Amino acid sequence: MKTKHIAPAKAIHPGEILMDELEAREISQKEFAIKLGIQPTQLNEIIKGKRGITAEHAVLLGKGLNMEPIVWQNLQSLYELDRVIINERTQNRLVAIEEWDKIKNLIPEKYLKKMGAISGDPVHDLPYIKEFYDLNTLEELPAVYQKTESFLNRKSTKNTVDKINLMGWVNLIKATAKNIQIEKFDHRKEKEIITGLKKILANNKDTIEKCKKLLASYGINLITLKHPEKCAVDGVCFWSNKNPTIGLSVRYKRIDNFSFTLFHELGHIFCHLKENKETQFIDVELSMDIDHSKAEKEADQYAMDQLINPSNWEDFVTLPNRLEKKSLVKFAQLEGVHPAVVKGRLCFELNSYTIKVDIDNLLG
């Protein structure tokens, strides 16, 4: 079996080992030089690492210390090998540090360290960054952010979006999705998926994990990942391998917000990604009052219609007691959704988020 030689941080000259050997045997340098028939200065240069051990020296040292000559020859060879490796390793590190300094402002370094994606060692982190952003060379990194605009389907009017942090979050979702193996996706199971999710959301217990498990059984990845600073991202949707993937930041720990965002991304899957596996949708600041693209409007409508039947909703909003808790809860039960979803929809349509109906909306 082959063994890999690992160079130490410092190359050890065989002269240091020779000095230790002489001291252990209480032999003086002068005495030993005379015994070997070499000049004391020559022996001293070997001990101080200023002179190498030749084959002749190895034979003499072996005989003088009752050791195999090959031991000293090997020690000299290892020293020279270590010097070459250490020098190459140092040069590689210097190059890596220089390259890292060029790109560190183009990646969310702080966020990726916090999430454990990079270690802070440029020698190890640079190859990861190339794979992380799907780059052939690091010079391609600026182009990643030029492409972002075409994928940013809903833009926040309230918060400034840091594109570097945003793409770091998106790519961390993608990196996670690559390592997940789930069932084959079948778009014909749409109704089953919606029905199953609504039951989980209405019950609101261990909601995220149950949604992940259900979606995985139908071939859809659901990944939740905390968002970076200055990045009001809510969700992303794309294909990974042969499966559609949803990434959610869960910025708001509310069941109504989680329900709508999840169904919005499902809208992208069943309305847009089903026929186009090359695109992706990045949703920032999911809010119905923000101007956005046709695809986003369709995803919004999908979420609303799948959570609550449109004609049933029209009837409900005309009821005089629609703002009473009893009426609201009853309608939610009929629709199979959590009451907070109904209250959230009312708040939006009435443009009033101070409706005094005591409904617990905490995500369970």
PDB file of C-alpha atoms in Angstrom, residues 151 153-154 190 194 234-237 246 248 256-274 279-284 286-288 290 292-308 310 345 348:
ATOM      1  CA  PHE A 151     -33.730  36.255 -12.529  1.00  0.00           C
ATOM      2  CA  ASN A 153     -38.523  38.689 -10.772  1.00  0.00           C
ATOM      3  CA  ARG A 154     -39.895  40.664  -7.875  1.00  0.00           C
ATOM      4  CA  GLU A 190     -50.435  18.550  -8.310  1.00  0.00           C
ATOM      5  CA  ILE A 194     -51.880  20.833  -2.667  1.00  0.00           C
ATOM      6  CA  ASP A 234     -38.214  35.261   0.460  1.00  0.00           C
ATOM      7  CA  GLY A 235     -37.828  32.424  -1.993  1.00  0.00           C
ATOM      8  CA  VAL A 236     -36.196  30.918  -5.022  1.00  0.00           C
ATOM      9  CA  CYS A 237     -37.367  28.216  -7.401  1.00  0.00           C
ATOM     10  CA  ILE A 246     -37.926  25.525  -3.611  1.00  0.00           C
ATOM     11  CA  LEU A 248     -37.287  29.648   1.442  1.00  0.00           C
ATOM     12  CA  ASP A 256     -49.884  32.962   6.779  1.00  0.00           C
ATOM     13  CA  ASN A 257     -46.652  34.300   5.299  1.00  0.00           C
ATOM     14  CA  PHE A 258     -45.102  30.826   5.060  1.00  0.00           C
ATOM     15  CA  SER A 259     -48.244  29.407   3.413  1.00  0.00           C
ATOM     16  CA  PHE A 260     -48.450  32.126   0.787  1.00  0.00           C
ATOM     17  CA  THR A 261     -44.712  32.076  -0.019  1.00  0.00           C
ATOM     18  CA  LEU A 262     -44.654  28.284  -0.326  1.00  0.00           C
ATOM     19  CA  PHE A 263     -47.697  28.247  -2.612  1.00  0.00           C
ATOM     20  CA  HIS A 264     -46.277  31.146  -4.625  1.00  0.00           C
ATOM     21  CA  GLU A 265     -43.165  29.071  -5.385  1.00  0.00           C
ATOM     22  CA  LEU A 266     -45.365  26.063  -6.189  1.00  0.00           C
ATOM     23  CA  GLY A 267     -47.101  28.357  -8.658  1.00  0.00           C
ATOM     24  CA  HIS A 268     -43.786  28.846 -10.420  1.00  0.00           C
ATOM     25  CA  ILE A 269     -43.257  25.084 -10.554  1.00  0.00           C
ATOM     26  CA  PHE A 270     -46.658  24.189 -12.006  1.00  0.00           C
ATOM     27  CA  CYS A 271     -47.145  27.294 -14.161  1.00  0.00           C
ATOM     28  CA  HIS A 272     -43.623  28.042 -15.385  1.00  0.00           C
ATOM     29  CA  LEU A 273     -40.851  25.565 -14.512  1.00  0.00           C
ATOM     30  CA  LYS A 274     -42.827  22.535 -15.625  1.00  0.00           C
ATOM     31  CA  THR A 279     -34.846  29.305 -15.793  1.00  0.00           C
ATOM     32  CA  GLN A 280     -35.103  30.210 -12.121  1.00  0.00           C
ATOM     33  CA  PHE A 281     -37.230  32.610 -10.103  1.00  0.00           C
ATOM     34  CA  ILE A 282     -35.808  34.704  -7.265  1.00  0.00           C
ATOM     35  CA  ASP A 283     -38.432  36.455  -5.162  1.00  0.00           C
ATOM     36  CA  VAL A 284     -37.413  39.399  -3.008  1.00  0.00           C
ATOM     37  CA  LEU A 286     -42.932  38.993  -1.405  1.00  0.00           C
ATOM     38  CA  SER A 287     -45.649  41.607  -1.129  1.00  0.00           C
ATOM     39  CA  MET A 288     -48.735  41.929  -3.239  1.00  0.00           C
ATOM     40  CA  ILE A 290     -45.096  45.523  -5.380  1.00  0.00           C
ATOM     41  CA  HIS A 292     -43.760  42.702 -10.748  1.00  0.00           C
ATOM     42  CA  SER A 293     -43.689  40.566 -13.877  1.00  0.00           C
ATOM     43  CA  LYS A 294     -46.431  38.542 -15.518  1.00  0.00           C
ATOM     44  CA  ALA A 295     -44.944  35.339 -14.110  1.00  0.00           C
ATOM     45  CA  GLU A 296     -45.018  36.767 -10.604  1.00  0.00           C
ATOM     46  CA  LYS A 297     -48.642  37.862 -10.959  1.00  0.00           C
ATOM     47  CA  GLU A 298     -49.524  34.364 -12.108  1.00  0.00           C
ATOM     48  CA  ALA A 299     -47.673  32.827  -9.136  1.00  0.00           C
ATOM     49  CA  ASP A 300     -49.483  35.226  -6.774  1.00  0.00           C
ATOM     50  CA  GLN A 301     -52.860  34.299  -8.246  1.00  0.00           C
ATOM     51  CA  TYR A 302     -52.003  30.611  -8.078  1.00  0.00           C
ATOM     52  CA  ALA A 303     -51.173  30.906  -4.372  1.00  0.00           C
ATOM     53  CA  MET A 304     -54.386  32.756  -3.570  1.00  0.00           C
ATOM     54  CA  ASP A 305     -56.614  30.436  -5.595  1.00  0.00           C
ATOM     55  CA  GLN A 306     -55.064  27.212  -4.284  1.00  0.00           C
ATOM     56  CA  LEU A 307     -55.227  28.299  -0.664  1.00  0.00           C
ATOM     57  CA  ILE A 308     -58.803  29.614  -0.876  1.00  0.00           C
ATOM     58  CA  PRO A 310     -61.951  32.127  -5.486  1.00  0.00           C
ATOM     59  CA  ARG A 345     -55.927  37.728   3.062  1.00  0.00           C
ATOM     60  CA  PHE A 348     -54.343  42.621   2.446  1.00  0.00           C
TER      61      PHE A 348
END
